[in-house]
């Protein structure tokens, strides 16, 4: 490699990348690389491309390495970029290739940012979908089955019984001993409906008792006796003292 040829390439590169290029030695440079089309709302990315030119350059590839200077890159991403650089360099053997390598890296950094933007969008959409499903499940509730209703009913009855017990206890606290006794008697006395539900034969027994105590009256006999009394009254003669 002619040093004059390499010096000419350095001169061109310095004019293109005045602030990005750092000359480390006569055979080594470092260029800071950023995406050619940065994506807003995505983590910034920047790389340092370190190039060491060999004696056979440009007929052989230079030695180069990549280092993230801003943002984060997985090792797999770095390895992939490195392999792509080798491929691009092999396609440009025999020519000054540093500018081509830098251009390729800038395009690839933009592609990485677009990929990350798309992943972020998909993750947000998935998060929103899960939130909607959770809200629908919350408002929809649990389907009612016979078993779940029985379990709910048992729990509800228990809670209501405990509530009534607490209310009764509060009532009793405000009563005198005598009033408490009257209150207990009143609430232990069975109602007519409770008596009937306890023994449904009571109604039938009452009807039987009424039948046993009843007196049979023949209305026709009463009418005949009344008529005979009326006839006797008409046939009776009243005498006065004057006759």
Tab-separated table of C-alpha atoms in Angstrom:
chain	number	residue	atom	x	y	z
A	1	UNK	CA	0.000	0.000	0.000
A	2	UNK	CA	1.320	3.423	-0.962
A	3	UNK	CA	1.310	5.887	1.924
A	4	UNK	CA	0.473	8.616	-0.583
A	5	UNK	CA	-2.709	6.761	-1.597
A	6	UNK	CA	-3.720	6.333	2.027
A	7	UNK	CA	-2.944	9.996	2.765
A	8	UNK	CA	-5.230	11.042	-0.077
A	9	UNK	CA	-8.064	8.904	1.326
A	10	UNK	CA	-7.531	10.393	4.788
A	11	UNK	CA	-7.730	13.871	3.304
A	12	UNK	CA	-11.052	13.100	1.611
A	13	UNK	CA	-12.471	11.493	4.749
A	14	UNK	CA	-11.473	14.464	6.919
A	15	UNK	CA	-13.314	16.814	4.557
A	16	UNK	CA	-16.471	14.666	4.742
A	17	UNK	CA	-16.331	13.920	8.492
A	18	UNK	CA	-14.535	16.917	10.007
A	19	UNK	CA	-15.856	16.354	13.537
A	20	UNK	CA	-16.542	12.622	13.389
A	21	UNK	CA	-13.057	11.443	12.313
A	22	UNK	CA	-10.160	11.006	14.705
A	23	UNK	CA	-6.738	10.082	13.327
A	24	UNK	CA	-5.044	7.736	15.767
A	25	UNK	CA	-1.875	7.024	13.724
A	26	UNK	CA	-0.621	7.018	10.150
A	27	UNK	CA	-2.452	3.732	9.574
A	28	UNK	CA	-5.394	3.902	11.996
A	29	UNK	CA	-8.484	6.096	12.293
A	30	UNK	CA	-11.747	6.138	14.247
A	31	UNK	CA	-15.009	7.542	12.864
A	32	UNK	CA	-18.145	8.214	14.935
A	33	UNK	CA	-21.216	6.998	13.029
A	34	UNK	CA	-24.841	7.991	13.583
A	35	UNK	CA	-28.023	6.987	11.699
A	36	UNK	CA	-28.443	8.811	8.402
A	37	UNK	CA	-32.205	9.157	9.099
A	38	UNK	CA	-32.729	9.253	12.907
A	39	UNK	CA	-36.113	8.072	14.198
A	40	UNK	CA	-37.757	10.311	16.805
A	41	UNK	CA	-39.006	8.734	20.008
A	42	UNK	CA	-36.480	5.908	19.836
A	43	UNK	CA	-33.275	5.535	21.830
A	44	UNK	CA	-30.389	7.263	19.962
A	45	UNK	CA	-27.680	5.047	18.527
A	46	UNK	CA	-24.068	5.788	17.670
A	47	UNK	CA	-21.033	3.645	16.834
A	48	UNK	CA	-17.320	4.107	16.596
A	49	UNK	CA	-15.782	2.417	13.563
A	50	UNK	CA	-12.123	1.741	14.195
A	51	UNK	CA	-10.106	0.980	11.040
A	52	UNK	CA	-6.535	-0.214	10.850
A	53	UNK	CA	-5.162	-0.340	7.317
A	54	UNK	CA	-2.963	-3.277	6.357
A	55	UNK	CA	-0.070	-3.294	3.861
A	56	UNK	CA	-2.186	-4.908	1.163
A	57	UNK	CA	-5.046	-2.353	1.381
A	58	UNK	CA	-7.125	-1.747	-0.715
A	59	UNK	CA	-6.588	-5.147	-2.332
A	60	UNK	CA	-7.164	-6.786	1.051
A	61	UNK	CA	-9.614	-5.859	3.784
A	62	UNK	CA	-8.462	-3.535	6.563
A	63	UNK	CA	-8.858	-4.606	10.178
A	64	UNK	CA	-11.893	-2.956	11.730
A	65	UNK	CA	-13.932	-3.146	14.916
A	66	UNK	CA	-17.193	-1.637	16.204
A	67	UNK	CA	-17.959	-0.058	19.563
A	68	UNK	CA	-21.269	1.418	20.737
A	69	UNK	CA	-20.796	5.008	21.943
A	70	UNK	CA	-24.477	5.895	22.473
A	71	UNK	CA	-27.430	3.646	23.134
A	72	UNK	CA	-27.242	-0.103	23.513
A	73	UNK	CA	-26.533	-2.843	20.991
A	74	UNK	CA	-26.826	-6.553	21.627
A	75	UNK	CA	-23.727	-8.564	20.870
A	76	UNK	CA	-25.685	-10.383	18.174
A	77	UNK	CA	-26.449	-7.030	16.514
A	78	UNK	CA	-22.783	-6.015	16.671
A	79	UNK	CA	-21.697	-9.331	15.192
A	80	UNK	CA	-24.254	-9.007	12.407
A	81	UNK	CA	-23.039	-5.508	11.513
A	82	UNK	CA	-19.448	-6.726	11.526
A	83	UNK	CA	-20.290	-9.559	9.102
A	84	UNK	CA	-22.086	-7.133	6.799
A	85	UNK	CA	-19.046	-4.839	6.774
A	86	UNK	CA	-16.825	-7.706	5.686
A	87	UNK	CA	-19.220	-8.538	2.867
A	88	UNK	CA	-19.379	-4.898	1.690
A	89	UNK	CA	-15.605	-4.622	1.918
A	90	UNK	CA	-15.089	-7.772	-0.167
A	91	UNK	CA	-17.378	-6.321	-2.832
A	92	UNK	CA	-15.160	-3.195	-2.990
A	93	UNK	CA	-11.675	-4.733	-2.973
A	94	UNK	CA	-9.157	-2.769	-5.050
A	95	UNK	CA	-10.849	0.565	-4.238
A	96	UNK	CA	-10.823	3.004	-1.317
A	97	UNK	CA	-13.678	1.565	0.713
A	98	UNK	CA	-13.802	3.466	4.024
A	99	UNK	CA	-16.496	5.902	2.864
A	100	UNK	CA	-18.599	2.966	1.574
A	101	UNK	CA	-18.253	1.162	4.894
A	102	UNK	CA	-19.329	4.244	6.849
A	103	UNK	CA	-22.333	4.830	4.547
A	104	UNK	CA	-23.485	1.239	5.002
A	105	UNK	CA	-23.254	1.495	8.771
A	106	UNK	CA	-25.275	4.715	8.860
A	107	UNK	CA	-28.048	3.054	6.840
A	108	UNK	CA	-28.017	-0.008	9.071
A	109	UNK	CA	-28.268	2.097	12.238
A	110	UNK	CA	-31.377	3.793	10.801
A	111	UNK	CA	-32.856	0.370	10.012
A	112	UNK	CA	-32.181	-0.767	13.584
A	113	UNK	CA	-34.000	2.272	14.952
A	114	UNK	CA	-37.000	1.614	12.685
A	115	UNK	CA	-37.082	-2.015	13.828
A	116	UNK	CA	-37.042	-0.906	17.466
A	117	UNK	CA	-39.793	1.620	16.795
A	118	UNK	CA	-41.946	-1.123	15.263
A	119	UNK	CA	-41.295	-3.466	18.208
A	120	UNK	CA	-42.208	-0.678	20.610
A	121	UNK	CA	-45.442	-0.025	18.719
A	122	UNK	CA	-46.332	-3.713	18.759
A	123	UNK	CA	-45.572	-4.006	22.468
A	124	UNK	CA	-47.794	-1.005	23.232
A	125	UNK	CA	-50.582	-2.448	21.077
A	126	UNK	CA	-50.263	-5.799	22.861
A	127	UNK	CA	-50.295	-4.080	26.235
A	128	UNK	CA	-53.428	-2.146	25.288
A	129	UNK	CA	-55.099	-5.332	24.024
A	130	UNK	CA	-54.394	-7.145	27.282
A	131	UNK	CA	-55.701	-4.186	29.278
A	132	UNK	CA	-58.936	-4.213	27.259
A	133	UNK	CA	-59.336	-7.969	27.744
A	134	UNK	CA	-58.769	-7.593	31.476
A	135	UNK	CA	-61.374	-4.806	31.660
A	136	UNK	CA	-63.889	-6.852	29.659
A	137	UNK	CA	-63.304	-9.843	31.919
A	138	UNK	CA	-63.764	-7.648	34.997
A	139	UNK	CA	-67.042	-6.137	33.773
A	140	UNK	CA	-68.302	-9.419	32.328
A	141	UNK	CA	-67.872	-11.245	35.615
A	142	UNK	CA	-67.883	-14.973	36.270
A	143	UNK	CA	-70.554	-17.162	34.595
A	144	UNK	CA	-73.114	-18.449	37.144
A	145	UNK	CA	-73.442	-22.196	37.568
A	146	UNK	CA	-75.556	-24.263	39.978
A	147	UNK	CA	-72.502	-24.921	42.128
A	148	UNK	CA	-71.354	-21.296	42.181
A	149	UNK	CA	-74.898	-20.109	43.024
A	150	UNK	CA	-75.189	-22.568	45.909
A	151	UNK	CA	-71.829	-21.437	47.262
A	152	UNK	CA	-72.885	-17.784	46.954
A	153	UNK	CA	-76.276	-18.496	48.583
A	154	UNK	CA	-74.653	-20.267	51.543
A	155	UNK	CA	-72.229	-17.405	52.025
A	156	UNK	CA	-75.025	-14.821	51.679
A	157	UNK	CA	-77.269	-16.598	54.200
A	158	UNK	CA	-74.402	-16.835	56.670
A	159	UNK	CA	-73.626	-13.126	56.312
A	160	UNK	CA	-77.305	-12.193	56.766
A	161	UNK	CA	-77.593	-14.408	59.860
A	162	UNK	CA	-74.516	-12.795	61.360
A	163	UNK	CA	-75.914	-9.360	60.549
A	164	UNK	CA	-79.254	-10.143	62.243
A	165	UNK	CA	-77.412	-11.528	65.269
A	166	UNK	CA	-75.423	-8.290	65.590
A	167	UNK	CA	-78.605	-6.227	65.257
A	168	UNK	CA	-80.342	-8.315	67.910
A	169	UNK	CA	-77.382	-7.910	70.222
A	170	UNK	CA	-77.446	-4.130	69.776
A	171	UNK	CA	-81.190	-4.061	70.537
A	172	UNK	CA	-80.768	-6.138	73.676
A	173	UNK	CA	-78.106	-3.815	75.019
A	174	UNK	CA	-80.620	-0.979	75.268
A	175	UNK	CA	-83.305	-2.991	77.108
A	176	UNK	CA	-83.814	-3.615	80.788
A	177	UNK	CA	-83.722	-7.230	82.103
A	178	UNK	CA	-87.535	-7.389	82.186
A	179	UNK	CA	-87.834	-5.970	78.700
A	180	UNK	CA	-85.292	-8.507	77.470
A	181	UNK	CA	-87.408	-11.371	78.839
A	182	UNK	CA	-90.549	-9.997	77.165
A	183	UNK	CA	-88.608	-9.477	73.937
A	184	UNK	CA	-87.363	-13.078	73.977
A	185	UNK	CA	-90.860	-14.452	74.686
A	186	UNK	CA	-92.361	-12.402	71.893
A	187	UNK	CA	-89.791	-13.637	69.377
A	188	UNK	CA	-90.028	-17.272	70.496
A	189	UNK	CA	-93.851	-17.344	70.225
A	190	UNK	CA	-94.966	-19.091	67.050
A	191	UNK	CA	-97.251	-17.326	64.636
A	192	UNK	CA	-100.346	-18.964	63.142
A	193	UNK	CA	-98.518	-19.586	59.897
A	194	UNK	CA	-95.581	-21.141	61.722
A	195	UNK	CA	-97.955	-23.419	63.632
A	196	UNK	CA	-99.650	-24.443	60.406
A	197	UNK	CA	-96.366	-25.112	58.641
A	198	UNK	CA	-95.160	-27.159	61.633
A	199	UNK	CA	-98.329	-29.368	61.617
A	200	UNK	CA	-100.479	-29.141	58.504
A	201	UNK	CA	-103.127	-31.510	60.070
A	202	UNK	CA	-104.282	-28.783	62.464
A	203	UNK	CA	-106.756	-27.405	59.935
A	204	UNK	CA	-108.203	-30.819	59.299
A	205	UNK	CA	-108.490	-31.515	63.032
A	206	UNK	CA	-110.343	-28.216	63.567
A	207	UNK	CA	-112.834	-29.170	60.883
A	208	UNK	CA	-113.392	-32.565	62.522
A	209	UNK	CA	-113.980	-30.926	65.906
A	210	UNK	CA	-116.562	-28.618	64.402
A	211	UNK	CA	-118.348	-31.591	62.853
A	212	UNK	CA	-118.462	-33.473	66.196
A	213	UNK	CA	-119.857	-30.529	68.188
A	214	UNK	CA	-122.410	-29.439	65.606
A	215	UNK	CA	-126.185	-29.934	66.265
A	216	UNK	CA	-128.328	-31.010	63.328
A	217	UNK	CA	-131.444	-28.867	62.871
A	218	UNK	CA	-134.321	-29.931	60.628
A	219	UNK	CA	-135.778	-26.708	59.285
A	220	UNK	CA	-138.819	-28.450	57.868
A	221	UNK	CA	-139.851	-29.653	61.348
A	222	UNK	CA	-139.575	-26.129	62.654
A	223	UNK	CA	-141.848	-24.808	59.929
A	224	UNK	CA	-144.539	-27.488	60.509
A	225	UNK	CA	-144.714	-26.836	64.284
A	226	UNK	CA	-145.060	-23.119	63.728
A	227	UNK	CA	-148.025	-23.622	61.365
A	228	UNK	CA	-149.879	-25.845	63.882
A	229	UNK	CA	-149.501	-23.205	66.608
A	230	UNK	CA	-150.946	-20.557	64.304
A	231	UNK	CA	-154.021	-22.712	63.513
A	232	UNK	CA	-154.771	-23.336	67.202
A	233	UNK	CA	-154.603	-19.622	67.886
A	234	UNK	CA	-157.216	-18.902	65.200
A	235	UNK	CA	-159.706	-21.540	66.570
A	236	UNK	CA	-159.590	-20.223	70.151
A	237	UNK	CA	-162.745	-18.243	71.250
A	238	UNK	CA	-162.463	-15.376	73.631
A	239	UNK	CA	-165.429	-14.860	76.057
A	240	UNK	CA	-166.234	-11.614	77.777
A	241	UNK	CA	-168.049	-11.117	81.199
A	242	UNK	CA	-170.936	-9.320	79.498
A	243	UNK	CA	-172.139	-12.553	77.805
